[in-house]
Amino acid sequence: KLSSLSNPVEQIIFDMVPRILLIHGADDSTVPFTSTAEAGKIIRNCGVKCCKEYYLPKTGHPDVVMELMLGGNSRDIVMDWLQNENVIRPGMQDGVQNIKSKL
């Protein structure tokens, strides 16, 4: 629980909504990176406190997709975020390490 939450509704939203990571290539010519910025703003305006945006410099739309599937900076960012944001519940750590070793 976060003591900075000012009312019970905010606490319920914080407890129920998963943490969100939005990742986007800054050089995406298919979908402008401003779309991710707008999506993050809308999500936070709905009361979600844990929404992080990450923009990959010199990275286009297909680059992010390929790196997520085949490995690279995008996948590393997502895997690190999963671990550092405590998105991974107790007991899941071994499974994540197993997945990372196979990638």
PDB file of N, CA and C in Angstrom:
ATOM      1  N   LYS A   1       0.834  -1.191   0.000  1.00  0.00           N
ATOM      2  CA  LYS A   1       0.000   0.000   0.000  1.00  0.00           C
ATOM      3  C   LYS A   1       0.869   1.242   0.000  1.00  0.00           C
ATOM      4  N   LEU A   2       0.394   2.257  -0.646  1.00  0.00           N
ATOM      5  CA  LEU A   2       1.138   3.506  -0.703  1.00  0.00           C
ATOM      6  C   LEU A   2       0.485   4.526   0.211  1.00  0.00           C
ATOM      7  N   SER A   3       1.268   5.060   1.115  1.00  0.00           N
ATOM      8  CA  SER A   3       0.721   6.049   2.045  1.00  0.00           C
ATOM      9  C   SER A   3       0.390   7.357   1.334  1.00  0.00           C
ATOM     10  N   SER A   4       0.938   7.579   0.127  1.00  0.00           N
ATOM     11  CA  SER A   4       0.679   8.825  -0.584  1.00  0.00           C
ATOM     12  C   SER A   4      -0.694   8.844  -1.253  1.00  0.00           C
ATOM     13  N   LEU A   5      -1.368   7.698  -1.297  1.00  0.00           N
ATOM     14  CA  LEU A   5      -2.695   7.672  -1.905  1.00  0.00           C
ATOM     15  C   LEU A   5      -3.674   8.344  -0.966  1.00  0.00           C
ATOM     16  N   SER A   6      -4.446   9.289  -1.531  1.00  0.00           N
ATOM     17  CA  SER A   6      -5.241  10.162  -0.676  1.00  0.00           C
ATOM     18  C   SER A   6      -6.622   9.626  -0.324  1.00  0.00           C
ATOM     19  N   ASN A   7      -7.111   8.631  -1.047  1.00  0.00           N
ATOM     20  CA  ASN A   7      -8.437   8.139  -0.700  1.00  0.00           C
ATOM     21  C   ASN A   7      -8.552   6.648  -1.011  1.00  0.00           C
ATOM     22  N   PRO A   8      -9.577   6.002  -0.471  1.00  0.00           N
ATOM     23  CA  PRO A   8      -9.733   4.556  -0.654  1.00  0.00           C
ATOM     24  C   PRO A   8      -9.899   4.128  -2.113  1.00  0.00           C
ATOM     25  N   VAL A   9     -10.528   4.979  -2.940  1.00  0.00           N
ATOM     26  CA  VAL A   9     -10.705   4.631  -4.349  1.00  0.00           C
ATOM     27  C   VAL A   9      -9.340   4.523  -5.031  1.00  0.00           C
ATOM     28  N   GLU A  10      -8.444   5.467  -4.757  1.00  0.00           N
ATOM     29  CA  GLU A  10      -7.099   5.399  -5.325  1.00  0.00           C
ATOM     30  C   GLU A  10      -6.386   4.132  -4.871  1.00  0.00           C
ATOM     31  N   GLN A  11      -6.566   3.757  -3.618  1.00  0.00           N
ATOM     32  CA  GLN A  11      -5.923   2.551  -3.112  1.00  0.00           C
ATOM     33  C   GLN A  11      -6.474   1.309  -3.815  1.00  0.00           C
ATOM     34  N   ILE A  12      -7.768   1.265  -4.056  1.00  0.00           N
ATOM     35  CA  ILE A  12      -8.381   0.124  -4.751  1.00  0.00           C
ATOM     36  C   ILE A  12      -7.840   0.035  -6.174  1.00  0.00           C
ATOM     37  N   ILE A  13      -7.771   1.177  -6.861  1.00  0.00           N
ATOM     38  CA  ILE A  13      -7.232   1.180  -8.219  1.00  0.00           C
ATOM     39  C   ILE A  13      -5.793   0.692  -8.199  1.00  0.00           C
ATOM     40  N   PHE A  14      -4.989   1.195  -7.258  1.00  0.00           N
ATOM     41  CA  PHE A  14      -3.590   0.787  -7.166  1.00  0.00           C
ATOM     42  C   PHE A  14      -3.472  -0.719  -6.924  1.00  0.00           C
ATOM     43  N   ASP A  15      -4.314  -1.250  -6.064  1.00  0.00           N
ATOM     44  CA  ASP A  15      -4.265  -2.668  -5.727  1.00  0.00           C
ATOM     45  C   ASP A  15      -4.748  -3.567  -6.861  1.00  0.00           C
ATOM     46  N   MET A  16      -5.700  -3.100  -7.659  1.00  0.00           N
ATOM     47  CA  MET A  16      -6.328  -3.959  -8.661  1.00  0.00           C
ATOM     48  C   MET A  16      -5.693  -3.878 -10.046  1.00  0.00           C
ATOM     49  N   VAL A  17      -5.183  -2.721 -10.409  1.00  0.00           N
ATOM     50  CA  VAL A  17      -4.659  -2.537 -11.758  1.00  0.00           C
ATOM     51  C   VAL A  17      -3.178  -2.916 -11.773  1.00  0.00           C
ATOM     52  N   PRO A  18      -2.781  -3.747 -12.718  1.00  0.00           N
ATOM     53  CA  PRO A  18      -1.362  -4.120 -12.773  1.00  0.00           C
ATOM     54  C   PRO A  18      -0.500  -2.933 -13.187  1.00  0.00           C
ATOM     55  N   ARG A  19       0.754  -3.013 -12.842  1.00  0.00           N
ATOM     56  CA  ARG A  19       1.700  -2.005 -13.310  1.00  0.00           C
ATOM     57  C   ARG A  19       1.767  -2.102 -14.833  1.00  0.00           C
ATOM     58  N   ILE A  20       1.965  -0.963 -15.464  1.00  0.00           N
ATOM     59  CA  ILE A  20       1.935  -0.907 -16.921  1.00  0.00           C
ATOM     60  C   ILE A  20       3.245  -0.323 -17.436  1.00  0.00           C
ATOM     61  N   LEU A  21       3.805  -0.978 -18.437  1.00  0.00           N
ATOM     62  CA  LEU A  21       4.992  -0.480 -19.131  1.00  0.00           C
ATOM     63  C   LEU A  21       4.608  -0.249 -20.588  1.00  0.00           C
ATOM     64  N   LEU A  22       4.813   0.964 -21.053  1.00  0.00           N
ATOM     65  CA  LEU A  22       4.609   1.290 -22.458  1.00  0.00           C
ATOM     66  C   LEU A  22       5.983   1.510 -23.067  1.00  0.00           C
ATOM     67  N   ILE A  23       6.279   0.800 -24.140  1.00  0.00           N
ATOM     68  CA  ILE A  23       7.591   0.893 -24.768  1.00  0.00           C
ATOM     69  C   ILE A  23       7.387   1.257 -26.235  1.00  0.00           C
ATOM     70  N   HIS A  24       8.217   2.189 -26.721  1.00  0.00           N
ATOM     71  CA  HIS A  24       8.015   2.692 -28.087  1.00  0.00           C
ATOM     72  C   HIS A  24       9.350   3.158 -28.657  1.00  0.00           C
ATOM     73  N   GLY A  25       9.569   2.859 -29.923  1.00  0.00           N
ATOM     74  CA  GLY A  25      10.749   3.360 -30.616  1.00  0.00           C
ATOM     75  C   GLY A  25      10.566   4.823 -30.965  1.00  0.00           C
ATOM     76  N   ALA A  26      11.556   5.619 -30.639  1.00  0.00           N
ATOM     77  CA  ALA A  26      11.455   7.058 -30.888  1.00  0.00           C
ATOM     78  C   ALA A  26      11.468   7.379 -32.384  1.00  0.00           C
ATOM     79  N   ASP A  27      12.036   6.498 -33.206  1.00  0.00           N
ATOM     80  CA  ASP A  27      12.086   6.718 -34.654  1.00  0.00           C
ATOM     81  C   ASP A  27      11.034   5.888 -35.391  1.00  0.00           C
ATOM     82  N   ASP A  28       9.945   5.573 -34.720  1.00  0.00           N
ATOM     83  CA  ASP A  28       8.868   4.777 -35.316  1.00  0.00           C
ATOM     84  C   ASP A  28       8.163   5.606 -36.383  1.00  0.00           C
ATOM     85  N   SER A  29       8.182   5.116 -37.625  1.00  0.00           N
ATOM     86  CA  SER A  29       7.500   5.828 -38.707  1.00  0.00           C
ATOM     87  C   SER A  29       6.114   5.234 -38.981  1.00  0.00           C
ATOM     88  N   THR A  30       5.770   4.146 -38.283  1.00  0.00           N
ATOM     89  CA  THR A  30       4.462   3.512 -38.441  1.00  0.00           C
ATOM     90  C   THR A  30       3.446   4.112 -37.476  1.00  0.00           C
ATOM     91  N   VAL A  31       3.835   4.189 -36.216  1.00  0.00           N
ATOM     92  CA  VAL A  31       2.980   4.760 -35.167  1.00  0.00           C
ATOM     93  C   VAL A  31       3.800   5.841 -34.461  1.00  0.00           C
ATOM     94  N   PRO A  32       3.378   7.078 -34.490  1.00  0.00           N
ATOM     95  CA  PRO A  32       4.161   8.135 -33.837  1.00  0.00           C
ATOM     96  C   PRO A  32       4.315   7.873 -32.338  1.00  0.00           C
ATOM     97  N   PHE A  33       5.517   8.144 -31.826  1.00  0.00           N
ATOM     98  CA  PHE A  33       5.752   7.901 -30.402  1.00  0.00           C
ATOM     99  C   PHE A  33       4.858   8.759 -29.526  1.00  0.00           C
ATOM    100  N   THR A  34       4.312   9.825 -30.084  1.00  0.00           N
ATOM    101  CA  THR A  34       3.394  10.660 -29.303  1.00  0.00           C
ATOM    102  C   THR A  34       2.123   9.890 -28.939  1.00  0.00           C
ATOM    103  N   SER A  35       1.817   8.833 -29.703  1.00  0.00           N
ATOM    104  CA  SER A  35       0.659   7.990 -29.370  1.00  0.00           C
ATOM    105  C   SER A  35       0.859   7.309 -28.023  1.00  0.00           C
ATOM    106  N   THR A  36       2.076   6.879 -27.758  1.00  0.00           N
ATOM    107  CA  THR A  36       2.370   6.248 -26.467  1.00  0.00           C
ATOM    108  C   THR A  36       2.298   7.273 -25.349  1.00  0.00           C
ATOM    109  N   ALA A  37       2.804   8.464 -25.608  1.00  0.00           N
ATOM    110  CA  ALA A  37       2.727   9.523 -24.602  1.00  0.00           C
ATOM    111  C   ALA A  37       1.270   9.838 -24.265  1.00  0.00           C
ATOM    112  N   GLU A  38       0.439   9.903 -25.285  1.00  0.00           N
ATOM    113  CA  GLU A  38      -0.989  10.171 -25.068  1.00  0.00           C
ATOM    114  C   GLU A  38      -1.656   9.022 -24.319  1.00  0.00           C
ATOM    115  N   ALA A  39      -1.317   7.782 -24.691  1.00  0.00           N
ATOM    116  CA  ALA A  39      -1.882   6.620 -23.995  1.00  0.00           C
ATOM    117  C   ALA A  39      -1.487   6.641 -22.521  1.00  0.00           C
ATOM    118  N   GLY A  40      -0.235   6.952 -22.233  1.00  0.00           N
ATOM    119  CA  GLY A  40       0.215   7.037 -20.841  1.00  0.00           C
ATOM    120  C   GLY A  40      -0.541   8.101 -20.066  1.00  0.00           C
ATOM    121  N   LYS A  41      -0.765   9.232 -20.706  1.00  0.00           N
ATOM    122  CA  LYS A  41      -1.509  10.323 -20.063  1.00  0.00           C
ATOM    123  C   LYS A  41      -2.940   9.889 -19.751  1.00  0.00           C
ATOM    124  N   ILE A  42      -3.587   9.216 -20.708  1.00  0.00           N
ATOM    125  CA  ILE A  42      -4.960   8.749 -20.496  1.00  0.00           C
ATOM    126  C   ILE A  42      -5.016   7.727 -19.366  1.00  0.00           C
ATOM    127  N   ILE A  43      -4.082   6.800 -19.365  1.00  0.00           N
ATOM    128  CA  ILE A  43      -4.041   5.771 -18.314  1.00  0.00           C
ATOM    129  C   ILE A  43      -3.888   6.419 -16.944  1.00  0.00           C
ATOM    130  N   ARG A  44      -2.954   7.371 -16.830  1.00  0.00           N
ATOM    131  CA  ARG A  44      -2.748   8.042 -15.532  1.00  0.00           C
ATOM    132  C   ARG A  44      -3.962   8.874 -15.140  1.00  0.00           C
ATOM    133  N   ASN A  45      -4.633   9.480 -16.108  1.00  0.00           N
ATOM    134  CA  ASN A  45      -5.846  10.255 -15.812  1.00  0.00           C
ATOM    135  C   ASN A  45      -6.989   9.375 -15.317  1.00  0.00           C
ATOM    136  N   CYS A  46      -6.912   8.092 -15.613  1.00  0.00           N
ATOM    137  CA  CYS A  46      -7.918   7.137 -15.114  1.00  0.00           C
ATOM    138  C   CYS A  46      -7.596   6.683 -13.689  1.00  0.00           C
ATOM    139  N   GLY A  47      -6.512   7.185 -13.128  1.00  0.00           N
ATOM    140  CA  GLY A  47      -6.175   6.861 -11.750  1.00  0.00           C
ATOM    141  C   GLY A  47      -5.071   5.841 -11.580  1.00  0.00           C
ATOM    142  N   VAL A  48      -4.506   5.363 -12.672  1.00  0.00           N
ATOM    143  CA  VAL A  48      -3.432   4.381 -12.584  1.00  0.00           C
ATOM    144  C   VAL A  48      -2.126   5.115 -12.269  1.00  0.00           C
ATOM    145  N   LYS A  49      -1.530   4.787 -11.135  1.00  0.00           N
ATOM    146  CA  LYS A  49      -0.314   5.469 -10.696  1.00  0.00           C
ATOM    147  C   LYS A  49       0.950   4.822 -11.258  1.00  0.00           C
ATOM    148  N   CYS A  50       0.895   3.543 -11.578  1.00  0.00           N
ATOM    149  CA  CYS A  50       2.083   2.797 -11.977  1.00  0.00           C
ATOM    150  C   CYS A  50       2.087   2.559 -13.477  1.00  0.00           C
ATOM    151  N   CYS A  51       2.315   3.602 -14.236  1.00  0.00           N
ATOM    152  CA  CYS A  51       2.398   3.509 -15.693  1.00  0.00           C
ATOM    153  C   CYS A  51       3.704   4.171 -16.111  1.00  0.00           C
ATOM    154  N   LYS A  52       4.612   3.370 -16.647  1.00  0.00           N
ATOM    155  CA  LYS A  52       5.906   3.891 -17.065  1.00  0.00           C
ATOM    156  C   LYS A  52       5.999   3.859 -18.586  1.00  0.00           C
ATOM    157  N   GLU A  53       6.556   4.918 -19.132  1.00  0.00           N
ATOM    158  CA  GLU A  53       6.799   5.002 -20.562  1.00  0.00           C
ATOM    159  C   GLU A  53       8.298   4.918 -20.788  1.00  0.00           C
ATOM    160  N   TYR A  54       8.688   4.142 -21.787  1.00  0.00           N
ATOM    161  CA  TYR A  54      10.095   4.035 -22.127  1.00  0.00           C
ATOM    162  C   TYR A  54      10.222   4.196 -23.635  1.00  0.00           C
ATOM    163  N   TYR A  55      11.032   5.161 -24.046  1.00  0.00           N
ATOM    164  CA  TYR A  55      11.228   5.448 -25.462  1.00  0.00           C
ATOM    165  C   TYR A  55      12.648   5.042 -25.846  1.00  0.00           C
ATOM    166  N   LEU A  56      12.745   4.197 -26.865  1.00  0.00           N
ATOM    167  CA  LEU A  56      14.039   3.705 -27.322  1.00  0.00           C
ATOM    168  C   LEU A  56      14.572   4.622 -28.421  1.00  0.00           C
ATOM    169  N   PRO A  57      15.699   5.290 -28.171  1.00  0.00           N
ATOM    170  CA  PRO A  57      16.248   6.184 -29.191  1.00  0.00           C
ATOM    171  C   PRO A  57      16.726   5.390 -30.412  1.00  0.00           C
ATOM    172  N   LYS A  58      16.632   6.028 -31.575  1.00  0.00           N
ATOM    173  CA  LYS A  58      17.106   5.443 -32.841  1.00  0.00           C
ATOM    174  C   LYS A  58      16.522   4.056 -33.093  1.00  0.00           C
ATOM    175  N   THR A  59      15.251   3.879 -32.719  1.00  0.00           N
ATOM    176  CA  THR A  59      14.583   2.581 -32.867  1.00  0.00           C
ATOM    177  C   THR A  59      13.241   2.785 -33.548  1.00  0.00           C
ATOM    178  N   GLY A  60      12.988   1.994 -34.591  1.00  0.00           N
ATOM    179  CA  GLY A  60      11.737   2.076 -35.322  1.00  0.00           C
ATOM    180  C   GLY A  60      10.760   1.007 -34.882  1.00  0.00           C
ATOM    181  N   HIS A  61       9.594   1.027 -35.490  1.00  0.00           N
ATOM    182  CA  HIS A  61       8.517   0.089 -35.142  1.00  0.00           C
ATOM    183  C   HIS A  61       8.941  -1.368 -35.319  1.00  0.00           C
ATOM    184  N   PRO A  62       9.485  -1.745 -36.478  1.00  0.00           N
ATOM    185  CA  PRO A  62       9.862  -3.162 -36.631  1.00  0.00           C
ATOM    186  C   PRO A  62      11.010  -3.562 -35.722  1.00  0.00           C
ATOM    187  N   ASP A  63      11.861  -2.598 -35.367  1.00  0.00           N
ATOM    188  CA  ASP A  63      12.986  -2.910 -34.477  1.00  0.00           C
ATOM    189  C   ASP A  63      12.495  -3.357 -33.107  1.00  0.00           C
ATOM    190  N   VAL A  64      11.543  -2.628 -32.551  1.00  0.00           N
ATOM    191  CA  VAL A  64      11.005  -2.977 -31.235  1.00  0.00           C
ATOM    192  C   VAL A  64      10.366  -4.367 -31.287  1.00  0.00           C
ATOM    193  N   VAL A  65       9.580  -4.612 -32.316  1.00  0.00           N
ATOM    194  CA  VAL A  65       8.894  -5.904 -32.447  1.00  0.00           C
ATOM    195  C   VAL A  65       9.905  -7.043 -32.564  1.00  0.00           C
ATOM    196  N   MET A  66      10.891  -6.867 -33.418  1.00  0.00           N
ATOM    197  CA  MET A  66      11.893  -7.925 -33.612  1.00  0.00           C
ATOM    198  C   MET A  66      12.709  -8.154 -32.355  1.00  0.00           C
ATOM    199  N   GLU A  67      13.090  -7.090 -31.661  1.00  0.00           N
ATOM    200  CA  GLU A  67      13.861  -7.233 -30.426  1.00  0.00           C
ATOM    201  C   GLU A  67      13.052  -7.924 -29.338  1.00  0.00           C
ATOM    202  N   LEU A  68      11.749  -7.675 -29.288  1.00  0.00           N
ATOM    203  CA  LEU A  68      10.919  -8.366 -28.302  1.00  0.00           C
ATOM    204  C   LEU A  68      10.858  -9.863 -28.593  1.00  0.00           C
ATOM    205  N   MET A  69      10.805 -10.211 -29.881  1.00  0.00           N
ATOM    206  CA  MET A  69      10.701 -11.625 -30.249  1.00  0.00           C
ATOM    207  C   MET A  69      12.042 -12.341 -30.232  1.00  0.00           C
ATOM    208  N   LEU A  70      13.074 -11.680 -30.740  1.00  0.00           N
ATOM    209  CA  LEU A  70      14.355 -12.364 -30.947  1.00  0.00           C
ATOM    210  C   LEU A  70      15.434 -11.992 -29.940  1.00  0.00           C
ATOM    211  N   GLY A  71      15.179 -10.999 -29.141  1.00  0.00           N
ATOM    212  CA  GLY A  71      16.165 -10.555 -28.155  1.00  0.00           C
ATOM    213  C   GLY A  71      16.766  -9.231 -28.575  1.00  0.00           C
ATOM    214  N   GLY A  72      17.154  -8.481 -27.599  1.00  0.00           N
ATOM    215  CA  GLY A  72      17.737  -7.167 -27.850  1.00  0.00           C
ATOM    216  C   GLY A  72      17.351  -6.201 -26.747  1.00  0.00           C
ATOM    217  N   ASN A  73      17.615  -4.944 -26.991  1.00  0.00           N
ATOM    218  CA  ASN A  73      17.393  -3.907 -25.990  1.00  0.00           C
ATOM    219  C   ASN A  73      15.942  -3.871 -25.505  1.00  0.00           C
ATOM    220  N   SER A  74      14.981  -3.996 -26.415  1.00  0.00           N
ATOM    221  CA  SER A  74      13.563  -3.946 -26.027  1.00  0.00           C
ATOM    222  C   SER A  74      13.227  -5.053 -25.037  1.00  0.00           C
ATOM    223  N   ARG A  75      13.631  -6.265 -25.353  1.00  0.00           N
ATOM    224  CA  ARG A  75      13.337  -7.390 -24.458  1.00  0.00           C
ATOM    225  C   ARG A  75      14.050  -7.223 -23.118  1.00  0.00           C
ATOM    226  N   ASP A  76      15.301  -6.769 -23.157  1.00  0.00           N
ATOM    227  CA  ASP A  76      16.046  -6.557 -21.909  1.00  0.00           C
ATOM    228  C   ASP A  76      15.339  -5.549 -21.012  1.00  0.00           C
ATOM    229  N   ILE A  77      14.822  -4.479 -21.606  1.00  0.00           N
ATOM    230  CA  ILE A  77      14.110  -3.452 -20.837  1.00  0.00           C
ATOM    231  C   ILE A  77      12.865  -4.048 -20.191  1.00  0.00           C
ATOM    232  N   VAL A  78      12.111  -4.828 -20.949  1.00  0.00           N
ATOM    233  CA  VAL A  78      10.886  -5.432 -20.413  1.00  0.00           C
ATOM    234  C   VAL A  78      11.211  -6.408 -19.291  1.00  0.00           C
ATOM    235  N   MET A  79      12.199  -7.270 -19.499  1.00  0.00           N
ATOM    236  CA  MET A  79      12.545  -8.263 -18.470  1.00  0.00           C
ATOM    237  C   MET A  79      13.070  -7.577 -17.203  1.00  0.00           C
ATOM    238  N   ASP A  80      13.905  -6.562 -17.371  1.00  0.00           N
ATOM    239  CA  ASP A  80      14.399  -5.821 -16.204  1.00  0.00           C
ATOM    240  C   ASP A  80      13.263  -5.126 -15.481  1.00  0.00           C
ATOM    241  N   TRP A  81      12.340  -4.543 -16.227  1.00  0.00           N
ATOM    242  CA  TRP A  81      11.196  -3.856 -15.620  1.00  0.00           C
ATOM    243  C   TRP A  81      10.350  -4.845 -14.829  1.00  0.00           C
ATOM    244  N   LEU A  82      10.115  -6.029 -15.393  1.00  0.00           N
ATOM    245  CA  LEU A  82       9.326  -7.041 -14.690  1.00  0.00           C
ATOM    246  C   LEU A  82       9.950  -7.383 -13.346  1.00  0.00           C
ATOM    247  N   GLN A  83      11.259  -7.485 -13.321  1.00  0.00           N
ATOM    248  CA  GLN A  83      11.932  -7.821 -12.068  1.00  0.00           C
ATOM    249  C   GLN A  83      12.005  -6.632 -11.114  1.00  0.00           C
ATOM    250  N   ASN A  84      12.393  -5.478 -11.610  1.00  0.00           N
ATOM    251  CA  ASN A  84      12.615  -4.308 -10.748  1.00  0.00           C
ATOM    252  C   ASN A  84      11.339  -3.680 -10.213  1.00  0.00           C
ATOM    253  N   GLU A  85      10.242  -3.836 -10.921  1.00  0.00           N
ATOM    254  CA  GLU A  85       8.977  -3.264 -10.465  1.00  0.00           C
ATOM    255  C   GLU A  85       8.197  -4.242  -9.594  1.00  0.00           C
ATOM    256  N   ASN A  86       8.811  -5.344  -9.275  1.00  0.00           N
ATOM    257  CA  ASN A  86       8.156  -6.370  -8.456  1.00  0.00           C
ATOM    258  C   ASN A  86       6.860  -6.859  -9.079  1.00  0.00           C
ATOM    259  N   VAL A  87       6.821  -6.879 -10.410  1.00  0.00           N
ATOM    260  CA  VAL A  87       5.668  -7.416 -11.111  1.00  0.00           C
ATOM    261  C   VAL A  87       5.654  -8.931 -10.947  1.00  0.00           C
ATOM    262  N   ILE A  88       6.856  -9.483 -10.827  1.00  0.00           N
ATOM    263  CA  ILE A  88       6.993 -10.919 -10.653  1.00  0.00           C
ATOM    264  C   ILE A  88       6.706 -11.253  -9.192  1.00  0.00           C
ATOM    265  N   ARG A  89       5.742 -12.116  -8.980  1.00  0.00           N
ATOM    266  CA  ARG A  89       5.352 -12.494  -7.629  1.00  0.00           C
ATOM    267  C   ARG A  89       6.348 -13.486  -7.026  1.00  0.00           C
ATOM    268  N   PRO A  90       6.386 -13.574  -5.704  1.00  0.00           N
ATOM    269  CA  PRO A  90       7.265 -14.555  -5.070  1.00  0.00           C
ATOM    270  C   PRO A  90       7.016 -15.947  -5.641  1.00  0.00           C
ATOM    271  N   GLY A  91       8.092 -16.663  -5.886  1.00  0.00           N
ATOM    272  CA  GLY A  91       7.984 -18.000  -6.431  1.00  0.00           C
ATOM    273  C   GLY A  91       8.080 -18.033  -7.946  1.00  0.00           C
ATOM    274  N   MET A  92       7.957 -16.867  -8.589  1.00  0.00           N
ATOM    275  CA  MET A  92       8.030 -16.815 -10.049  1.00  0.00           C
ATOM    276  C   MET A  92       9.444 -16.511 -10.534  1.00  0.00           C
ATOM    277  N   GLN A  93      10.327 -16.088  -9.631  1.00  0.00           N
ATOM    278  CA  GLN A  93      11.668 -15.650 -10.010  1.00  0.00           C
ATOM    279  C   GLN A  93      12.439 -16.734 -10.759  1.00  0.00           C
ATOM    280  N   ASP A  94      12.365 -17.979 -10.281  1.00  0.00           N
ATOM    281  CA  ASP A  94      13.085 -19.067 -10.954  1.00  0.00           C
ATOM    282  C   ASP A  94      12.575 -19.257 -12.373  1.00  0.00           C
ATOM    283  N   GLY A  95      11.287 -19.144 -12.567  1.00  0.00           N
ATOM    284  CA  GLY A  95      10.715 -19.279 -13.899  1.00  0.00           C
ATOM    285  C   GLY A  95      11.187 -18.191 -14.833  1.00  0.00           C
ATOM    286  N   VAL A  96      11.301 -16.967 -14.326  1.00  0.00           N
ATOM    287  CA  VAL A  96      11.769 -15.855 -15.148  1.00  0.00           C
ATOM    288  C   VAL A  96      13.229 -16.064 -15.519  1.00  0.00           C
ATOM    289  N   GLN A  97      14.035 -16.489 -14.557  1.00  0.00           N
ATOM    290  CA  GLN A  97      15.445 -16.755 -14.863  1.00  0.00           C
ATOM    291  C   GLN A  97      15.553 -17.864 -15.902  1.00  0.00           C
ATOM    292  N   ASN A  98      14.697 -18.870 -15.794  1.00  0.00           N
ATOM    293  CA  ASN A  98      14.698 -19.963 -16.761  1.00  0.00           C
ATOM    294  C   ASN A  98      14.340 -19.445 -18.155  1.00  0.00           C
ATOM    295  N   ILE A  99      13.346 -18.584 -18.242  1.00  0.00           N
ATOM    296  CA  ILE A  99      12.941 -18.002 -19.518  1.00  0.00           C
ATOM    297  C   ILE A  99      14.094 -17.163 -20.092  1.00  0.00           C
ATOM    298  N   LYS A 100      14.701 -16.322 -19.247  1.00  0.00           N
ATOM    299  CA  LYS A 100      15.786 -15.461 -19.720  1.00  0.00           C
ATOM    300  C   LYS A 100      16.959 -16.288 -20.248  1.00  0.00           C
ATOM    301  N   SER A 101      17.232 -17.416 -19.612  1.00  0.00           N
ATOM    302  CA  SER A 101      18.369 -18.234 -20.049  1.00  0.00           C
ATOM    303  C   SER A 101      18.098 -18.901 -21.400  1.00  0.00           C
ATOM    304  N   LYS A 102      16.828 -19.070 -21.755  1.00  0.00           N
ATOM    305  CA  LYS A 102      16.481 -19.705 -23.022  1.00  0.00           C
ATOM    306  C   LYS A 102      16.357 -18.719 -24.162  1.00  0.00           C
ATOM    307  N   LEU A 103      16.326 -17.426 -23.838  1.00  0.00           N
ATOM    308  CA  LEU A 103      16.129 -16.413 -24.879  1.00  0.00           C
ATOM    309  C   LEU A 103      17.405 -16.096 -25.609  1.00  0.00           C
TER     310      LEU A 103
END
